[in-house]
CSV table of C-alpha atoms in Angstrom, one decimal:
chain,number,residue,atom,x,y,z
T,237,MET,CA,-7.7,-23.0,-9.9
T,238,PRO,CA,-9.6,-21.6,-6.9
T,239,SER,CA,-13.2,-20.7,-7.3
T,240,LEU,CA,-14.7,-17.2,-6.3
T,241,GLU,CA,-16.3,-19.0,-3.4
T,242,ASP,CA,-12.8,-20.2,-2.4
T,243,VAL,CA,-11.3,-16.7,-2.5
T,244,VAL,CA,-14.2,-15.1,-0.7
T,245,ALA,CA,-13.9,-17.5,2.1
T,246,LEU,CA,-10.2,-16.8,2.4
T,247,VAL,CA,-10.7,-13.1,2.4
T,248,HIS,CA,-13.5,-13.3,4.9
T,249,GLY,CA,-11.4,-15.5,7.1
T,250,TRP,CA,-8.8,-12.6,7.3
T,251,TYR,CA,-11.3,-9.9,7.6
T,252,PRO,CA,-14.6,-11.3,8.9
T,253,PRO,CA,-17.7,-9.5,7.7
T,254,ALA,CA,-19.3,-9.7,11.2
T,255,THR,CA,-16.6,-7.3,12.3
T,256,ALA,CA,-17.7,-4.6,10.1
T,257,ASP,CA,-19.6,-1.5,11.4
T,258,SER,CA,-23.4,-1.9,11.4
T,259,TRP,CA,-23.7,0.9,8.7
T,260,ASP,CA,-21.3,-0.7,6.4
T,261,ALA,CA,-21.8,-2.8,3.2
T,262,VAL,CA,-19.2,-5.5,2.8
T,263,GLY,CA,-18.8,-8.8,1.1
T,264,LEU,CA,-19.4,-10.1,-2.6
T,265,VAL,CA,-21.1,-7.4,-4.6
T,266,THR,CA,-21.3,-9.3,-8.0
T,267,GLY,CA,-20.1,-12.6,-9.2
T,268,ASP,CA,-20.9,-16.3,-9.6
T,269,PRO,CA,-19.5,-18.1,-6.4
T,270,ALA,CA,-18.7,-21.1,-8.7
T,271,GLN,CA,-16.7,-19.2,-11.3
T,272,PRO,CA,-12.9,-19.9,-11.5
T,273,VAL,CA,-10.5,-17.1,-10.4
T,274,LYS,CA,-7.1,-16.8,-12.2
T,275,LYS,CA,-6.6,-13.0,-12.0
T,276,ILE,CA,-7.3,-10.6,-9.0
T,277,LEU,CA,-7.0,-6.8,-9.3
T,278,LEU,CA,-6.8,-4.9,-6.1
T,279,ALA,CA,-7.9,-1.2,-5.7
T,280,VAL,CA,-9.0,1.2,-3.0
T,281,ASP,CA,-12.2,2.5,-4.9
T,282,PRO,CA,-14.5,0.8,-7.3
T,283,ALA,CA,-14.3,3.5,-9.6
T,284,PRO,CA,-14.9,3.4,-13.5
T,285,ALA,CA,-11.2,3.6,-14.2
T,286,VAL,CA,-10.6,0.6,-11.9
T,287,ALA,CA,-13.5,-1.4,-13.7
T,288,ALA,CA,-12.0,-0.4,-17.1
T,289,GLU,CA,-8.5,-1.6,-16.1
T,290,ALA,CA,-10.1,-4.9,-14.7
T,291,ALA,CA,-11.8,-5.6,-18.0
T,292,GLU,CA,-8.7,-4.8,-20.2
T,293,TRP,CA,-6.7,-7.1,-18.1
T,294,LYS,CA,-9.3,-9.7,-18.0
T,295,ALA,CA,-9.4,-9.9,-14.2
T,296,ASP,CA,-11.8,-12.5,-12.7
T,297,LEU,CA,-12.2,-10.6,-9.5
T,298,VAL,CA,-11.6,-7.1,-8.1
T,299,ILE,CA,-11.1,-6.6,-4.3
T,300,VAL,CA,-11.7,-3.2,-3.2
T,301,HIS,CA,-11.8,-1.3,0.1
T,302,HIS,CA,-14.5,1.2,-0.4
T,303,PRO,CA,-18.2,-0.1,-1.1
T,304,LEU,CA,-19.7,0.3,-4.5
T,305,PHE,CA,-23.2,0.7,-3.1
T,306,LEU,CA,-23.0,2.0,0.7
T,307,LYS,CA,-26.5,3.3,0.6
T,308,GLY,CA,-29.6,1.6,-0.9
T,309,VAL,CA,-30.2,2.1,-4.8
T,310,HIS,CA,-33.3,1.7,-6.9
T,311,GLY,CA,-31.4,1.0,-10.1
T,312,VAL,CA,-28.0,0.3,-11.6
T,313,ALA,CA,-28.3,2.0,-15.0
T,314,ALA,CA,-25.1,2.7,-16.8
T,315,THR,CA,-26.1,6.4,-16.9
T,316,THR,CA,-24.5,6.8,-13.5
T,317,PRO,CA,-20.8,6.2,-12.3
T,318,LYS,CA,-21.8,3.4,-10.2
T,319,GLY,CA,-23.8,1.8,-12.7
T,320,ARG,CA,-21.1,2.0,-15.4
T,321,THR,CA,-18.5,0.5,-13.0
T,322,LEU,CA,-21.1,-2.4,-12.4
T,323,HIS,CA,-22.0,-2.9,-16.0
T,324,THR,CA,-18.2,-3.0,-17.0
T,325,LEU,CA,-17.5,-5.5,-14.5
T,326,VAL,CA,-20.6,-7.7,-15.4
T,327,LYS,CA,-19.8,-7.5,-19.1
T,328,ALA,CA,-16.2,-8.6,-18.5
T,329,ASP,CA,-17.5,-11.6,-16.3
T,330,CYS,CA,-15.3,-10.0,-13.3
T,331,ALA,CA,-16.7,-10.3,-9.7
T,332,LEU,CA,-16.5,-7.7,-7.1
T,333,LEU,CA,-15.6,-8.1,-3.4
T,334,THR,CA,-15.5,-5.4,-0.8
T,335,ALA,CA,-13.6,-5.4,2.5
T,336,HIS,CA,-14.1,-2.1,4.2
T,337,THR,CA,-14.4,-1.5,8.0
T,338,ASN,CA,-13.9,-5.2,8.6
T,339,ALA,CA,-10.5,-4.7,6.8
T,340,ASP,CA,-9.7,-1.5,8.8
T,341,GLN,CA,-9.8,-3.2,12.2
T,342,ALA,CA,-8.0,-6.7,11.3
T,343,LEU,CA,-4.5,-7.8,11.9
T,344,GLY,CA,-2.9,-7.3,8.5
T,345,GLY,CA,-5.6,-4.7,7.7
T,346,VAL,CA,-5.6,-1.1,6.6
T,347,SER,CA,-4.5,0.7,9.7
T,348,GLU,CA,-1.8,-1.9,10.3
T,349,ALA,CA,-0.6,-1.6,6.8
T,350,LEU,CA,-0.2,2.0,7.2
T,351,ALA,CA,1.5,1.8,10.5
T,352,VAL,CA,3.9,-0.7,9.1
T,353,ALA,CA,4.6,1.4,5.9
T,354,LEU,CA,5.5,4.3,8.3
T,355,GLY,CA,8.0,2.2,10.4
T,356,LEU,CA,5.8,1.7,13.5
T,357,THR,CA,6.7,-1.3,15.7
T,358,ASP,CA,5.1,-2.7,18.9
T,359,LEU,CA,1.7,-2.1,17.5
T,360,ARG,CA,-1.4,-2.0,19.3
T,361,PRO,CA,-5.1,-0.7,18.6
T,362,ILE,CA,-6.1,2.9,19.5
T,363,LEU,CA,-9.5,1.7,20.3
T,364,PRO,CA,-9.4,-2.2,20.9
T,365,ALA,CA,-12.3,-4.3,19.3
T,366,ARG,CA,-14.8,-5.4,21.8
T,367,GLU,CA,-14.4,-9.1,22.8
T,368,GLN,CA,-17.2,-11.5,22.9
T,369,PRO,CA,-19.4,-10.6,25.8
T,370,LEU,CA,-18.9,-13.0,28.6
T,371,ASP,CA,-20.6,-14.0,31.8
T,372,LYS,CA,-19.5,-15.9,34.9
T,373,LEU,CA,-21.8,-18.4,36.6
T,374,THR,CA,-21.2,-19.3,40.2
T,375,VAL,CA,-23.2,-22.1,41.8
T,376,PHE,CA,-23.1,-23.9,45.1
T,377,VAL,CA,-23.6,-27.7,45.1
T,378,PRO,CA,-23.1,-30.6,47.4
T,379,ALA,CA,-19.7,-32.1,46.9
T,380,ASP,CA,-20.7,-35.4,45.6
T,381,ALA,CA,-23.1,-33.8,42.9
T,382,ALA,CA,-20.3,-31.4,41.6
T,383,ALA,CA,-19.1,-33.6,38.8
T,384,PRO,CA,-22.4,-34.1,37.1
T,385,VAL,CA,-23.2,-30.3,37.6
T,386,ARG,CA,-19.8,-29.4,35.8
T,387,ALA,CA,-20.5,-31.9,33.0
T,388,ALA,CA,-23.9,-30.4,32.3
T,389,ILE,CA,-23.0,-26.9,32.1
T,390,ALA,CA,-19.9,-27.8,30.0
T,391,GLU,CA,-22.0,-29.8,27.5
T,392,ALA,CA,-24.3,-26.6,27.2
T,393,GLY,CA,-21.1,-24.7,26.2
T,394,ALA,CA,-19.7,-23.1,29.3
T,395,GLY,CA,-16.1,-23.1,30.2
T,396,ARG,CA,-14.9,-22.5,26.6
T,397,ILE,CA,-11.7,-20.3,26.6
T,398,GLY,CA,-9.9,-20.1,23.4
T,399,ASP,CA,-8.7,-23.5,22.4
T,400,TYR,CA,-9.9,-25.2,25.7
T,401,ASP,CA,-13.3,-26.3,26.8
T,402,PHE,CA,-14.7,-27.8,30.1
T,403,ALA,CA,-12.8,-25.2,31.9
T,404,SER,CA,-14.1,-24.4,35.4
T,405,PHE,CA,-13.0,-23.8,39.1
T,406,THR,CA,-14.2,-25.6,42.0
T,407,SER,CA,-13.3,-24.1,45.5
T,408,ALA,CA,-12.6,-25.9,48.8
T,409,PRO,CA,-15.8,-27.1,50.7
T,410,GLY,CA,-17.9,-24.9,52.7
T,411,GLU,CA,-21.2,-25.0,54.5
T,412,GLY,CA,-24.6,-24.2,53.0
T,413,ARG,CA,-27.6,-23.6,55.3
T,414,PHE,CA,-31.4,-23.6,54.5
T,415,ARG,CA,-34.7,-24.5,55.9
T,416,PRO,CA,-37.2,-26.2,53.7
T,417,LEU,CA,-40.6,-24.4,54.1
T,418,ASP,CA,-44.2,-25.8,53.7
T,419,GLY,CA,-44.8,-26.8,50.0
T,420,ALA,CA,-40.9,-27.6,49.4
T,421,ASN,CA,-39.9,-31.0,48.4
T,422,PRO,CA,-36.2,-31.1,49.4
T,423,MET,CA,-33.8,-33.9,48.3
T,424,ILE,CA,-31.9,-33.1,51.6
T,425,GLY,CA,-33.3,-31.9,54.8
T,426,THR,CA,-36.8,-31.9,56.3
T,427,VAL,CA,-39.7,-29.3,56.0
T,428,GLY,CA,-39.4,-26.9,59.0
T,429,GLU,CA,-36.0,-27.9,60.1
T,430,LEU,CA,-32.6,-25.9,59.6
T,431,GLU,CA,-30.3,-28.1,57.5
T,432,THR,CA,-26.4,-27.6,57.0
T,433,VAL,CA,-24.8,-29.4,54.0
T,434,ALA,CA,-21.1,-29.4,53.0
T,435,GLU,CA,-21.1,-27.7,49.5
T,436,VAL,CA,-18.5,-26.6,46.9
T,437,ARG,CA,-18.6,-23.6,44.9
T,438,ILE,CA,-18.3,-23.8,41.1
T,439,GLU,CA,-17.2,-21.1,38.9
T,440,VAL,CA,-17.5,-21.2,35.0
T,441,VAL,CA,-17.1,-18.5,32.4
T,442,LEU,CA,-19.6,-18.6,29.4
T,443,ALA,CA,-20.4,-16.7,26.1
T,444,ARG,CA,-23.2,-14.3,27.2
T,445,ASP,CA,-25.5,-15.7,24.4
T,446,LEU,CA,-25.3,-19.1,26.0
T,447,ARG,CA,-26.6,-17.6,29.3
T,448,PRO,CA,-30.2,-19.3,29.2
T,449,ALA,CA,-28.8,-22.7,27.9
T,450,VAL,CA,-26.4,-22.9,30.6
T,451,VAL,CA,-28.5,-21.9,33.4
T,452,ARG,CA,-31.2,-24.3,32.3
T,453,ALA,CA,-28.6,-27.3,32.2
T,454,MET,CA,-27.2,-26.3,35.6
T,455,LEU,CA,-30.9,-26.3,37.1
T,456,ALA,CA,-31.6,-29.6,35.4
T,457,ALA,CA,-28.5,-31.2,36.7
T,458,HIS,CA,-28.5,-29.7,40.2
T,459,PRO,CA,-30.0,-32.0,42.9
T,460,TYR,CA,-31.6,-29.0,44.9
T,461,GLU,CA,-35.1,-27.9,44.1
T,462,GLU,CA,-33.9,-24.4,44.5
T,463,PRO,CA,-30.2,-24.0,43.9
T,464,ALA,CA,-28.2,-20.9,45.1
T,465,TYR,CA,-26.3,-19.3,42.1
T,466,ASP,CA,-25.6,-16.0,40.4
T,467,VAL,CA,-24.7,-14.9,37.0
T,468,VAL,CA,-22.3,-11.7,36.6
T,469,GLU,CA,-21.5,-10.0,33.4
T,470,LEU,CA,-17.8,-9.7,32.9
T,471,ALA,CA,-16.0,-6.4,31.9
T,472,ASP,CA,-14.4,-6.3,28.6
T,473,PRO,CA,-10.5,-6.2,29.3
T,474,ALA,CA,-9.8,-4.2,26.2
T,475,LEU,CA,-6.9,-6.4,25.3
T,476,ALA,CA,-7.8,-7.3,21.8
T,477,GLU,CA,-5.1,-7.2,19.2
T,478,THR,CA,-7.8,-6.0,16.6
T,479,GLY,CA,-9.5,-2.6,16.6
T,480,THR,CA,-9.5,0.8,15.2
T,481,GLY,CA,-6.2,2.6,14.3
T,482,ARG,CA,-2.9,1.7,15.6
T,483,VAL,CA,-0.4,3.1,18.1
T,484,GLY,CA,3.4,2.1,17.9
T,485,VAL,CA,6.8,3.6,18.3
T,486,VAL,CA,9.5,4.7,15.6
T,487,PRO,CA,13.2,5.5,16.4
T,488,PRO,CA,13.5,8.9,18.0
T,489,THR,CA,13.3,11.6,15.3
T,490,THR,CA,11.6,15.0,14.9
T,491,LEU,CA,8.1,15.9,13.5
T,492,GLY,CA,9.8,17.5,10.5
T,493,GLU,CA,11.8,14.4,9.7
T,494,PHE,CA,8.8,12.1,10.4
T,495,ALA,CA,6.7,14.0,7.9
T,496,GLU,CA,9.3,13.4,5.3
T,497,VAL,CA,9.1,9.6,6.2
T,498,VAL,CA,5.4,9.7,5.7
T,499,LYS,CA,5.6,11.5,2.3
T,500,LYS,CA,8.0,8.9,0.9
T,501,ALA,CA,6.2,5.9,2.2
T,502,LEU,CA,2.9,6.9,0.5
T,503,PRO,CA,2.0,7.2,-3.1
T,504,GLU,CA,2.2,10.7,-4.4
T,505,THR,CA,-1.0,12.8,-4.5
T,506,HIS,CA,-1.7,16.4,-5.3
T,507,GLY,CA,-2.9,16.9,-1.8
T,508,GLY,CA,0.5,16.0,-0.4
T,509,VAL,CA,1.1,15.6,3.4
T,510,ARG,CA,-0.1,18.5,5.8
T,511,VAL,CA,1.6,19.0,9.2
T,512,ALA,CA,0.4,20.8,12.3
T,513,GLY,CA,2.9,21.2,14.9
T,514,ASP,CA,6.5,22.3,15.7
T,515,PRO,CA,8.9,20.7,13.0
T,516,ASP,CA,11.4,20.2,15.7
T,517,ARG,CA,9.2,18.4,18.1
T,518,PRO,CA,10.6,15.1,19.3
T,519,VAL,CA,8.8,12.2,18.0
T,520,LYS,CA,8.9,8.5,19.1
T,521,ARG,CA,5.3,7.4,19.7
T,522,VAL,CA,2.8,7.7,16.9
T,523,ALA,CA,-0.7,6.7,16.3
T,524,VAL,CA,-2.4,6.2,12.9
T,525,CYS,CA,-5.7,5.7,11.5
T,526,GLY,CA,-6.3,4.7,7.9
T,527,GLY,CA,-9.3,6.7,6.3
T,528,ALA,CA,-11.0,9.7,7.9
T,529,GLY,CA,-9.8,9.6,11.6
T,530,ASP,CA,-11.0,12.9,13.2
T,531,PHE,CA,-13.6,10.7,15.3
T,532,LEU,CA,-10.7,9.4,17.3
T,533,LEU,CA,-9.1,12.9,18.3
T,534,ASP,CA,-10.4,12.8,21.8
T,535,ARG,CA,-9.1,9.2,22.2
T,536,VAL,CA,-5.7,10.0,20.8
T,537,ALA,CA,-5.3,13.0,22.9
T,538,GLY,CA,-4.9,10.8,26.1
T,539,LEU,CA,-2.6,8.1,24.7
T,540,GLY,CA,0.6,10.0,25.2
T,541,VAL,CA,1.5,9.9,21.7
T,542,ASP,CA,3.8,12.6,19.8
T,543,VAL,CA,2.0,12.7,16.7
T,544,TYR,CA,-1.3,11.4,15.0
T,545,VAL,CA,-1.3,10.5,11.2
T,546,THR,CA,-4.6,10.2,9.5
T,547,SER,CA,-6.9,11.7,6.8
T,548,ASP,CA,-9.6,14.2,6.0
T,549,LEU,CA,-9.1,16.4,9.3
T,550,ARG,CA,-11.5,19.1,9.4
T,551,HIS,CA,-10.5,22.7,10.2
T,552,HIS,CA,-12.4,23.2,13.6
T,553,PRO,CA,-11.6,19.7,15.1
T,554,ALA,CA,-7.8,20.0,14.1
T,555,ALA,CA,-7.5,23.6,15.3
T,556,GLU,CA,-9.0,22.9,18.7
T,557,PHE,CA,-7.0,19.8,19.0
T,558,VAL,CA,-3.7,21.7,18.4
T,559,GLU,CA,-4.9,24.5,20.7
T,560,LYS,CA,-4.9,22.2,23.5
T,561,GLY,CA,-1.2,21.2,23.3
T,562,GLY,CA,-1.7,17.6,22.4
T,563,PRO,CA,0.0,15.5,19.7
T,564,ALA,CA,1.1,17.1,16.5
T,565,LEU,CA,-1.1,16.0,13.5
T,566,VAL,CA,0.0,14.8,9.9
T,567,ASP,CA,-3.1,14.8,7.4
T,568,VAL,CA,-2.6,12.7,4.4
T,569,ALA,CA,-4.7,11.8,1.5
T,570,HIS,CA,-7.5,9.3,2.1
T,571,TRP,CA,-6.6,7.1,-0.9
T,572,ALA,CA,-2.9,7.2,-0.2
T,573,ALA,CA,-3.2,6.1,3.3
T,574,GLU,CA,-5.5,3.1,2.4
T,575,TRP,CA,-3.4,2.2,-0.5
T,576,THR,CA,-0.8,0.9,1.8
T,577,TRP,CA,-3.2,-2.1,2.4
T,578,LEU,CA,-3.2,-3.3,-1.2
T,579,PRO,CA,0.5,-4.6,-1.5
T,580,VAL,CA,-0.2,-6.4,2.0
T,581,LEU,CA,-3.3,-8.1,0.7
T,582,ALA,CA,-1.5,-9.1,-2.6
T,583,GLU,CA,1.2,-10.8,-0.7
T,584,ARG,CA,-1.3,-12.6,1.5
T,585,LEU,CA,-3.2,-13.9,-1.5
T,586,ARG,CA,0.1,-15.1,-3.3
T,587,GLU,CA,1.1,-16.9,0.0
T,588,ALA,CA,-2.2,-18.6,0.2
T,589,LEU,CA,-2.9,-19.3,-3.4
T,590,GLY,CA,0.5,-19.7,-5.0
T,591,ASP,CA,0.8,-19.7,-8.7
T,592,ALA,CA,-2.8,-20.5,-9.2
T,593,VAL,CA,-3.7,-17.0,-9.0
T,594,GLU,CA,-2.2,-13.8,-10.4
T,595,THR,CA,-2.5,-10.6,-8.4
T,596,ARG,CA,-2.0,-7.0,-9.4
T,597,VAL,CA,-2.3,-3.7,-7.6
T,598,SER,CA,-4.6,-1.3,-9.7
T,599,ALA,CA,-2.5,1.5,-11.4
T,600,ALA,CA,-5.6,3.8,-11.3
T,601,VAL,CA,-5.1,6.8,-8.9
T,602,THR,CA,-8.5,7.4,-7.5
T,603,ASP,CA,-7.8,10.3,-5.3
T,604,PRO,CA,-10.3,12.9,-6.3
T,605,TRP,CA,-8.0,15.9,-6.2
T,606,THR,CA,-6.2,16.5,-9.4
T,607,MET,CA,-4.5,19.8,-9.1
T,608,HIS,CA,-2.8,21.8,-6.3
T,609,LEU,CA,-2.0,25.3,-7.2
């Protein structure tokens, strides 16, 4: 039977906490890392009804999407809904783990689960995640000293590309020219005389946070008193497979027909599915964002998609978006859109943990709207 620490490590491997937005609160909320885990309940919200279900089912862990405590608190008394949730879980010896914006962006995460549920294929992010910041170091060195310089900067961490290390490029020999001045102590050449040396050009890519260590290693290994080199910051190519939202394609259809697909794919809520656009509009390219997605409207407008599916669209941004003649809009319940991730996570846990753990998607409907007249 896995421990809570084992399960947390597994989930964090899929949805790394470091990828969460800076304002977010993700990770283990309560629970002893050493406690065994046999039953895991999955839910969108850490609501009192979810905590009660977990206690009744005797769950050892609840994994939720939304944080219980997104802002700082000064107490967790059971006189508040959040306090009641926490007290119910603690009394039941049930841990709580949150995967929020780290799960939004990941492969197999919330937006991807929504896209797959709606039948989208050929997926890519609306807003690709930023890759690790990279630099390129270029240095000129005498040909017979190139090998030790390459080795020194590689040992300092430069030249690591994916599953490869010690990666570098050395160009054909050229000529380096310099004249040592008074006070110089040249390894090659004489003070006051112009010198020409056969040199090679070494180029290597490195993580930006390694820049000081790599440059120091290069300077220490270089035979020159004053080496010629430059460091250039590389642009992000925006090719990451992870990121915010997803864009994909569906078999050719109309907006009205696609809206029916959306309705059938999501759990039913009183808010239903709202559509802005001509029902007969052709639809093939679709953008989706689980959760509140109006912050992406400007980005979506330039993607060449036919419809954008998200939640919590406000009146003025939606109206202005439609007036500009951009993609149609499909607005769905926030809870329903993000619920599509729960079966995906349950299957991942089953595949990873086998029969050692029982998973269950919460039966609690935590959408706040309870009536539509």
